[in-house]
Amino acid sequence: MTDYQHHWKDGTAVRLPLGKIVCIGRNYAEHARELNNPIPDTPLLFIKPATAAVHLTRPLVLPQNRGTVHFETELAVLIGVPLTNASEKEAQRAILGYGLALDLTLRDVQNQLKEKGQPWERAKGFDGACPLSPFIAAERLKNADHLTFSLDIDGHRQQTGNTADMLNPILPLIAHISEHFTLMPGDVVLTGTPHGVGPLTSGQKLTLQLDDALFIETHVA
Ligand code: ZN
């Protein structure tokens, strides 16, 4: 069970429910290559349920005895109004805030599912599979198309991303998603991970940074 609630950086609650988290796989070419995956011609979409969300600022509790858990550091976009078949302009107006997320992935389970051609929910939808940071109001981040973000583990840089390197940039991605799933206020879009993914283990200290706007320290329980 989760008691997750969206928050702003100043600690106040965002008064919107979290319905779903829509994610894209392979949105950075170098990450697709590191896992030997082809780059899809249409965006590879999947959904994490609201029950996957937890606060990134709290100790991360990993599933036990289900194989390797990988971190994937991603820019998270908080949606503020309903979007169906949205234009990029409508997508732009619908963005309420930006934050960081870990798309936690049971990599061994995912590899087995891929082999069998089965969906990924068991690997990516478990309780705690989506640690989310507090959000920064969209109007305070004007450069969303070239934002840098990073993850350090125990003081070593593991991942550096720049939203300029996305194969499907934020606005076309949200517009595309809204052709397939209506996005509701409080829903979150995860925009894919850059290269450098790897396993998490108990006791690791994680530091995440989004531009000069967000700085989060957490650890694996
Ligand atoms: Zn991901």
PDB file of C-alpha atoms and ligand atoms in Angstrom:
ATOM      1  CA  MET A   1       0.000   0.000   0.000  1.00  0.00           C
ATOM      2  CA  THR A   2       1.130   3.520  -0.701  1.00  0.00           C
ATOM      3  CA  ASP A   3       0.238   6.830   0.917  1.00  0.00           C
ATOM      4  CA  TYR A   4       1.763   8.723  -1.988  1.00  0.00           C
ATOM      5  CA  GLN A   5       0.550  12.277  -2.665  1.00  0.00           C
ATOM      6  CA  HIS A   6       2.034  14.735  -5.196  1.00  0.00           C
ATOM      7  CA  HIS A   7       3.990  17.583  -3.599  1.00  0.00           C
ATOM      8  CA  TRP A   8       5.557  20.822  -4.733  1.00  0.00           C
ATOM      9  CA  LYS A   9       9.203  21.520  -3.962  1.00  0.00           C
ATOM     10  CA  ASP A  10       8.200  23.827  -1.066  1.00  0.00           C
ATOM     11  CA  GLY A  11       6.473  20.900   0.630  1.00  0.00           C
ATOM     12  CA  THR A  12       2.869  21.891  -0.042  1.00  0.00           C
ATOM     13  CA  ALA A  13       0.589  19.218  -1.448  1.00  0.00           C
ATOM     14  CA  VAL A  14      -0.565  19.288  -5.066  1.00  0.00           C
ATOM     15  CA  ARG A  15      -4.306  18.872  -4.704  1.00  0.00           C
ATOM     16  CA  LEU A  16      -4.666  16.347  -7.516  1.00  0.00           C
ATOM     17  CA  PRO A  17      -5.021  12.574  -7.338  1.00  0.00           C
ATOM     18  CA  LEU A  18      -2.520  10.332  -9.112  1.00  0.00           C
ATOM     19  CA  GLY A  19      -4.405   8.128 -11.558  1.00  0.00           C
ATOM     20  CA  LYS A  20      -1.726   6.588 -13.748  1.00  0.00           C
ATOM     21  CA  ILE A  21       1.864   6.973 -14.822  1.00  0.00           C
ATOM     22  CA  VAL A  22       2.392   6.686 -18.585  1.00  0.00           C
ATOM     23  CA  CYS A  23       5.950   5.764 -19.533  1.00  0.00           C
ATOM     24  CA  ILE A  24       7.978   5.504 -22.704  1.00  0.00           C
ATOM     25  CA  GLY A  25      10.688   2.926 -23.316  1.00  0.00           C
ATOM     26  CA  ARG A  26      13.782   3.583 -25.456  1.00  0.00           C
ATOM     27  CA  ASN A  27      13.436   7.358 -25.769  1.00  0.00           C
ATOM     28  CA  TYR A  28      17.215   7.898 -25.700  1.00  0.00           C
ATOM     29  CA  ALA A  29      19.204   6.139 -28.425  1.00  0.00           C
ATOM     30  CA  GLU A  30      22.232   5.343 -26.244  1.00  0.00           C
ATOM     31  CA  HIS A  31      20.052   3.624 -23.635  1.00  0.00           C
ATOM     32  CA  ALA A  32      18.344   1.481 -26.291  1.00  0.00           C
ATOM     33  CA  ARG A  33      21.822   0.452 -27.482  1.00  0.00           C
ATOM     34  CA  GLU A  34      23.123  -0.446 -24.009  1.00  0.00           C
ATOM     35  CA  LEU A  35      20.324  -3.015 -23.604  1.00  0.00           C
ATOM     36  CA  ASN A  36      20.684  -4.222 -27.231  1.00  0.00           C
ATOM     37  CA  ASN A  37      17.168  -3.057 -28.062  1.00  0.00           C
ATOM     38  CA  PRO A  38      16.153  -1.745 -31.467  1.00  0.00           C
ATOM     39  CA  ILE A  39      14.802   1.822 -31.567  1.00  0.00           C
ATOM     40  CA  PRO A  40      11.046   1.556 -32.170  1.00  0.00           C
ATOM     41  CA  ASP A  41       9.456   3.542 -35.033  1.00  0.00           C
ATOM     42  CA  THR A  42       6.419   4.333 -32.880  1.00  0.00           C
ATOM     43  CA  PRO A  43       6.894   5.219 -29.207  1.00  0.00           C
ATOM     44  CA  LEU A  44       6.959   2.168 -26.919  1.00  0.00           C
ATOM     45  CA  LEU A  45       4.410   3.019 -24.220  1.00  0.00           C
ATOM     46  CA  PHE A  46       3.535   1.305 -20.961  1.00  0.00           C
ATOM     47  CA  ILE A  47       1.642   2.289 -17.797  1.00  0.00           C
ATOM     48  CA  LYS A  48       2.497   2.008 -14.134  1.00  0.00           C
ATOM     49  CA  PRO A  49      -0.481   1.996 -11.749  1.00  0.00           C
ATOM     50  CA  ALA A  50      -0.918   4.666  -9.081  1.00  0.00           C
ATOM     51  CA  THR A  51      -0.047   2.004  -6.481  1.00  0.00           C
ATOM     52  CA  ALA A  52       3.536   1.973  -7.847  1.00  0.00           C
ATOM     53  CA  ALA A  53       4.161   5.559  -6.686  1.00  0.00           C
ATOM     54  CA  VAL A  54       6.178   6.309  -3.558  1.00  0.00           C
ATOM     55  CA  HIS A  55       8.053   9.373  -2.342  1.00  0.00           C
ATOM     56  CA  LEU A  56      11.597   9.453  -3.752  1.00  0.00           C
ATOM     57  CA  THR A  57      12.721  11.320  -0.643  1.00  0.00           C
ATOM     58  CA  ARG A  58      11.935   8.301   1.551  1.00  0.00           C
ATOM     59  CA  PRO A  59      14.152   5.175   1.757  1.00  0.00           C
ATOM     60  CA  LEU A  60      13.571   2.987  -1.311  1.00  0.00           C
ATOM     61  CA  VAL A  61      12.183  -0.447  -0.477  1.00  0.00           C
ATOM     62  CA  LEU A  62      13.086  -2.987  -3.161  1.00  0.00           C
ATOM     63  CA  PRO A  63      11.158  -6.190  -3.951  1.00  0.00           C
ATOM     64  CA  GLN A  64      12.885  -9.224  -2.481  1.00  0.00           C
ATOM     65  CA  ASN A  65      13.736 -12.490  -4.267  1.00  0.00           C
ATOM     66  CA  ARG A  66      12.601 -11.307  -7.684  1.00  0.00           C
ATOM     67  CA  GLY A  67      16.026 -10.754  -9.222  1.00  0.00           C
ATOM     68  CA  THR A  68      17.872  -7.576 -10.135  1.00  0.00           C
ATOM     69  CA  VAL A  69      16.197  -4.198  -9.617  1.00  0.00           C
ATOM     70  CA  HIS A  70      17.531  -1.555 -12.022  1.00  0.00           C
ATOM     71  CA  PHE A  71      17.313   2.212 -11.605  1.00  0.00           C
ATOM     72  CA  GLU A  72      16.246   4.343 -14.588  1.00  0.00           C
ATOM     73  CA  THR A  73      16.402   8.087 -13.886  1.00  0.00           C
ATOM     74  CA  GLU A  74      13.760  10.020 -15.804  1.00  0.00           C
ATOM     75  CA  LEU A  75      12.209  13.446 -16.119  1.00  0.00           C
ATOM     76  CA  ALA A  76       8.616  13.287 -14.804  1.00  0.00           C
ATOM     77  CA  VAL A  77       5.905  15.580 -16.171  1.00  0.00           C
ATOM     78  CA  LEU A  78       2.839  16.385 -14.059  1.00  0.00           C
ATOM     79  CA  ILE A  79      -0.351  16.866 -16.077  1.00  0.00           C
ATOM     80  CA  GLY A  80      -2.849  19.516 -14.953  1.00  0.00           C
ATOM     81  CA  VAL A  81      -5.862  19.269 -17.298  1.00  0.00           C
ATOM     82  CA  PRO A  82      -7.564  16.441 -19.221  1.00  0.00           C
ATOM     83  CA  LEU A  83      -5.956  15.720 -22.606  1.00  0.00           C
ATOM     84  CA  THR A  84      -7.479  13.668 -25.414  1.00  0.00           C
ATOM     85  CA  ASN A  85      -6.096  13.890 -28.951  1.00  0.00           C
ATOM     86  CA  ALA A  86      -4.190  16.972 -27.849  1.00  0.00           C
ATOM     87  CA  SER A  87      -2.115  19.248 -30.059  1.00  0.00           C
ATOM     88  CA  GLU A  88       1.407  20.137 -28.945  1.00  0.00           C
ATOM     89  CA  LYS A  89       0.101  23.557 -27.943  1.00  0.00           C
ATOM     90  CA  GLU A  90      -2.564  21.966 -25.737  1.00  0.00           C
ATOM     91  CA  ALA A  91       0.054  19.615 -24.309  1.00  0.00           C
ATOM     92  CA  GLN A  92       2.234  22.599 -23.444  1.00  0.00           C
ATOM     93  CA  ARG A  93      -0.619  24.347 -21.609  1.00  0.00           C
ATOM     94  CA  ALA A  94      -1.483  21.137 -19.733  1.00  0.00           C
ATOM     95  CA  ILE A  95       1.940  20.750 -18.085  1.00  0.00           C
ATOM     96  CA  LEU A  96       1.670  21.728 -14.437  1.00  0.00           C
ATOM     97  CA  GLY A  97       5.152  20.773 -13.268  1.00  0.00           C
ATOM     98  CA  TYR A  98       8.376  18.846 -13.714  1.00  0.00           C
ATOM     99  CA  GLY A  99      10.126  16.456 -11.378  1.00  0.00           C
ATOM    100  CA  LEU A 100      12.344  13.399 -11.327  1.00  0.00           C
ATOM    101  CA  ALA A 101      11.374   9.763 -11.128  1.00  0.00           C
ATOM    102  CA  LEU A 102      13.007   6.385 -10.915  1.00  0.00           C
ATOM    103  CA  ASP A 103      11.421   3.890 -13.296  1.00  0.00           C
ATOM    104  CA  LEU A 104      12.431   0.903 -11.149  1.00  0.00           C
ATOM    105  CA  THR A 105      12.592  -2.243 -13.220  1.00  0.00           C
ATOM    106  CA  LEU A 106      12.925  -5.909 -12.283  1.00  0.00           C
ATOM    107  CA  ARG A 107      15.390  -6.500 -15.121  1.00  0.00           C
ATOM    108  CA  ASP A 108      15.614 -10.298 -14.908  1.00  0.00           C
ATOM    109  CA  VAL A 109      11.813 -10.549 -14.830  1.00  0.00           C
ATOM    110  CA  GLN A 110      11.558  -8.090 -17.744  1.00  0.00           C
ATOM    111  CA  ASN A 111      14.025 -10.139 -19.803  1.00  0.00           C
ATOM    112  CA  GLN A 112      11.964 -13.287 -19.192  1.00  0.00           C
ATOM    113  CA  LEU A 113       8.755 -11.461 -20.144  1.00  0.00           C
ATOM    114  CA  LYS A 114      10.358 -10.063 -23.316  1.00  0.00           C
ATOM    115  CA  GLU A 115      11.493 -13.561 -24.318  1.00  0.00           C
ATOM    116  CA  LYS A 116       7.934 -14.829 -23.997  1.00  0.00           C
ATOM    117  CA  GLY A 117       6.483 -11.763 -25.718  1.00  0.00           C
ATOM    118  CA  GLN A 118       4.508 -10.914 -22.579  1.00  0.00           C
ATOM    119  CA  PRO A 119       3.632  -7.449 -21.193  1.00  0.00           C
ATOM    120  CA  TRP A 120       5.970  -5.775 -18.696  1.00  0.00           C
ATOM    121  CA  GLU A 121       3.674  -5.000 -15.744  1.00  0.00           C
ATOM    122  CA  ARG A 122       5.262  -7.616 -13.459  1.00  0.00           C
ATOM    123  CA  ALA A 123       8.660  -5.984 -14.064  1.00  0.00           C
ATOM    124  CA  LYS A 124       7.611  -2.332 -13.880  1.00  0.00           C
ATOM    125  CA  GLY A 125       4.286  -2.028 -12.059  1.00  0.00           C
ATOM    126  CA  PHE A 126       5.013  -3.464  -8.617  1.00  0.00           C
ATOM    127  CA  ASP A 127       4.363  -1.507  -5.390  1.00  0.00           C
ATOM    128  CA  GLY A 128       7.199   1.013  -5.040  1.00  0.00           C
ATOM    129  CA  ALA A 129       8.214   0.790  -8.732  1.00  0.00           C
ATOM    130  CA  CYS A 130       7.870   4.540  -9.225  1.00  0.00           C
ATOM    131  CA  PRO A 131       9.620   6.789  -6.694  1.00  0.00           C
ATOM    132  CA  LEU A 132       8.613  10.388  -7.565  1.00  0.00           C
ATOM    133  CA  SER A 133      10.274  13.627  -6.451  1.00  0.00           C
ATOM    134  CA  PRO A 134       8.433  16.807  -5.484  1.00  0.00           C
ATOM    135  CA  PHE A 135       7.511  18.891  -8.542  1.00  0.00           C
ATOM    136  CA  ILE A 136       8.710  22.288  -9.776  1.00  0.00           C
ATOM    137  CA  ALA A 137       6.000  24.517 -11.243  1.00  0.00           C
ATOM    138  CA  ALA A 138       6.218  24.496 -15.060  1.00  0.00           C
ATOM    139  CA  GLU A 139       6.418  28.294 -15.292  1.00  0.00           C
ATOM    140  CA  ARG A 140       9.658  28.165 -13.284  1.00  0.00           C
ATOM    141  CA  LEU A 141      11.366  25.842 -15.785  1.00  0.00           C
ATOM    142  CA  LYS A 142      11.269  27.539 -19.153  1.00  0.00           C
ATOM    143  CA  ASN A 143      13.988  25.413 -20.757  1.00  0.00           C
ATOM    144  CA  ALA A 144      12.231  22.023 -20.622  1.00  0.00           C
ATOM    145  CA  ASP A 145      13.656  21.063 -24.015  1.00  0.00           C
ATOM    146  CA  HIS A 146      17.256  21.216 -22.828  1.00  0.00           C
ATOM    147  CA  LEU A 147      17.194  20.316 -19.152  1.00  0.00           C
ATOM    148  CA  THR A 148      20.024  18.277 -17.680  1.00  0.00           C
ATOM    149  CA  PHE A 149      19.435  15.736 -14.951  1.00  0.00           C
ATOM    150  CA  SER A 150      21.657  13.230 -13.217  1.00  0.00           C
ATOM    151  CA  LEU A 151      21.941  10.395 -10.724  1.00  0.00           C
ATOM    152  CA  ASP A 152      24.932   9.774  -8.464  1.00  0.00           C
ATOM    153  CA  ILE A 153      25.254   6.596  -6.419  1.00  0.00           C
ATOM    154  CA  ASP A 154      27.611   6.648  -3.438  1.00  0.00           C
ATOM    155  CA  GLY A 155      29.250   9.739  -4.900  1.00  0.00           C
ATOM    156  CA  HIS A 156      29.825   8.345  -8.396  1.00  0.00           C
ATOM    157  CA  ARG A 157      27.988   9.693 -11.424  1.00  0.00           C
ATOM    158  CA  GLN A 158      25.810   6.919 -12.905  1.00  0.00           C
ATOM    159  CA  GLN A 159      23.505   8.713 -15.301  1.00  0.00           C
ATOM    160  CA  THR A 160      23.442  12.084 -17.002  1.00  0.00           C
ATOM    161  CA  GLY A 161      20.583  13.023 -19.275  1.00  0.00           C
ATOM    162  CA  ASN A 162      19.607  16.007 -21.355  1.00  0.00           C
ATOM    163  CA  THR A 163      16.028  16.315 -22.531  1.00  0.00           C
ATOM    164  CA  ALA A 164      17.395  17.620 -25.861  1.00  0.00           C
ATOM    165  CA  ASP A 165      18.533  14.040 -26.602  1.00  0.00           C
ATOM    166  CA  MET A 166      15.028  12.536 -26.427  1.00  0.00           C
ATOM    167  CA  LEU A 167      13.981  10.719 -29.605  1.00  0.00           C
ATOM    168  CA  ASN A 168      10.396  11.823 -28.850  1.00  0.00           C
ATOM    169  CA  PRO A 169      10.547  15.283 -27.216  1.00  0.00           C
ATOM    170  CA  ILE A 170       8.152  16.150 -24.389  1.00  0.00           C
ATOM    171  CA  LEU A 171       5.342  17.912 -26.297  1.00  0.00           C
ATOM    172  CA  PRO A 172       5.039  15.510 -29.275  1.00  0.00           C
ATOM    173  CA  LEU A 173       5.269  12.632 -26.780  1.00  0.00           C
ATOM    174  CA  ILE A 174       2.394  13.938 -24.624  1.00  0.00           C
ATOM    175  CA  ALA A 175       0.309  14.695 -27.730  1.00  0.00           C
ATOM    176  CA  HIS A 176       0.951  11.155 -28.994  1.00  0.00           C
ATOM    177  CA  ILE A 177       0.119   9.559 -25.630  1.00  0.00           C
ATOM    178  CA  SER A 178      -3.177  11.489 -25.547  1.00  0.00           C
ATOM    179  CA  GLU A 179      -4.209   9.879 -28.854  1.00  0.00           C
ATOM    180  CA  HIS A 180      -4.130   6.511 -27.077  1.00  0.00           C
ATOM    181  CA  PHE A 181      -4.937   7.234 -23.418  1.00  0.00           C
ATOM    182  CA  THR A 182      -6.788  10.245 -22.050  1.00  0.00           C
ATOM    183  CA  LEU A 183      -4.470  11.954 -19.590  1.00  0.00           C
ATOM    184  CA  MET A 184      -6.187  13.267 -16.469  1.00  0.00           C
ATOM    185  CA  PRO A 185      -5.186  15.987 -13.989  1.00  0.00           C
ATOM    186  CA  GLY A 186      -2.663  14.415 -11.610  1.00  0.00           C
ATOM    187  CA  ASP A 187      -1.417  11.834 -14.111  1.00  0.00           C
ATOM    188  CA  VAL A 188       2.338  11.695 -14.653  1.00  0.00           C
ATOM    189  CA  VAL A 189       4.313  11.080 -17.834  1.00  0.00           C
ATOM    190  CA  LEU A 190       7.782   9.525 -17.534  1.00  0.00           C
ATOM    191  CA  THR A 191       9.906  10.505 -20.500  1.00  0.00           C
ATOM    192  CA  GLY A 192      12.480   7.696 -20.684  1.00  0.00           C
ATOM    193  CA  THR A 193      15.929   7.080 -19.289  1.00  0.00           C
ATOM    194  CA  PRO A 194      19.337   8.010 -20.668  1.00  0.00           C
ATOM    195  CA  HIS A 195      22.097   5.382 -20.697  1.00  0.00           C
ATOM    196  CA  GLY A 196      23.906   4.187 -17.581  1.00  0.00           C
ATOM    197  CA  VAL A 197      21.164   2.083 -15.972  1.00  0.00           C
ATOM    198  CA  GLY A 198      22.260  -0.479 -13.419  1.00  0.00           C
ATOM    199  CA  PRO A 199      21.354  -2.485 -10.315  1.00  0.00           C
ATOM    200  CA  LEU A 200      20.360  -1.108  -6.916  1.00  0.00           C
ATOM    201  CA  THR A 201      21.468  -2.714  -3.676  1.00  0.00           C
ATOM    202  CA  SER A 202      20.651  -2.146  -0.044  1.00  0.00           C
ATOM    203  CA  GLY A 203      22.480   0.764   1.608  1.00  0.00           C
ATOM    204  CA  GLN A 204      23.332   2.721  -1.556  1.00  0.00           C
ATOM    205  CA  LYS A 205      23.079   6.509  -1.275  1.00  0.00           C
ATOM    206  CA  LEU A 206      21.421   8.194  -4.248  1.00  0.00           C
ATOM    207  CA  THR A 207      21.675  11.849  -5.246  1.00  0.00           C
ATOM    208  CA  LEU A 208      19.437  13.131  -8.022  1.00  0.00           C
ATOM    209  CA  GLN A 209      19.579  16.534  -9.622  1.00  0.00           C
ATOM    210  CA  LEU A 210      17.358  18.324 -12.130  1.00  0.00           C
ATOM    211  CA  ASP A 211      19.089  21.333 -13.669  1.00  0.00           C
ATOM    212  CA  ASP A 212      19.694  23.775 -10.799  1.00  0.00           C
ATOM    213  CA  ALA A 213      16.067  23.415  -9.701  1.00  0.00           C
ATOM    214  CA  LEU A 214      15.896  20.171  -7.751  1.00  0.00           C
ATOM    215  CA  PHE A 215      18.364  18.302  -5.596  1.00  0.00           C
ATOM    216  CA  ILE A 216      17.245  15.075  -3.878  1.00  0.00           C
ATOM    217  CA  GLU A 217      19.134  12.759  -1.549  1.00  0.00           C
ATOM    218  CA  THR A 218      17.762   9.351  -0.703  1.00  0.00           C
ATOM    219  CA  HIS A 219      18.964   5.805  -0.055  1.00  0.00           C
ATOM    220  CA  VAL A 220      18.058   2.184  -0.633  1.00  0.00           C
ATOM    221  CA  ALA A 221      16.622   0.606   2.533  1.00  0.00           C
TER     222      ALA A 221
HETATM  223 ZN    ZN B   1      12.176   3.783 -18.197  1.00  0.00          ZN
END
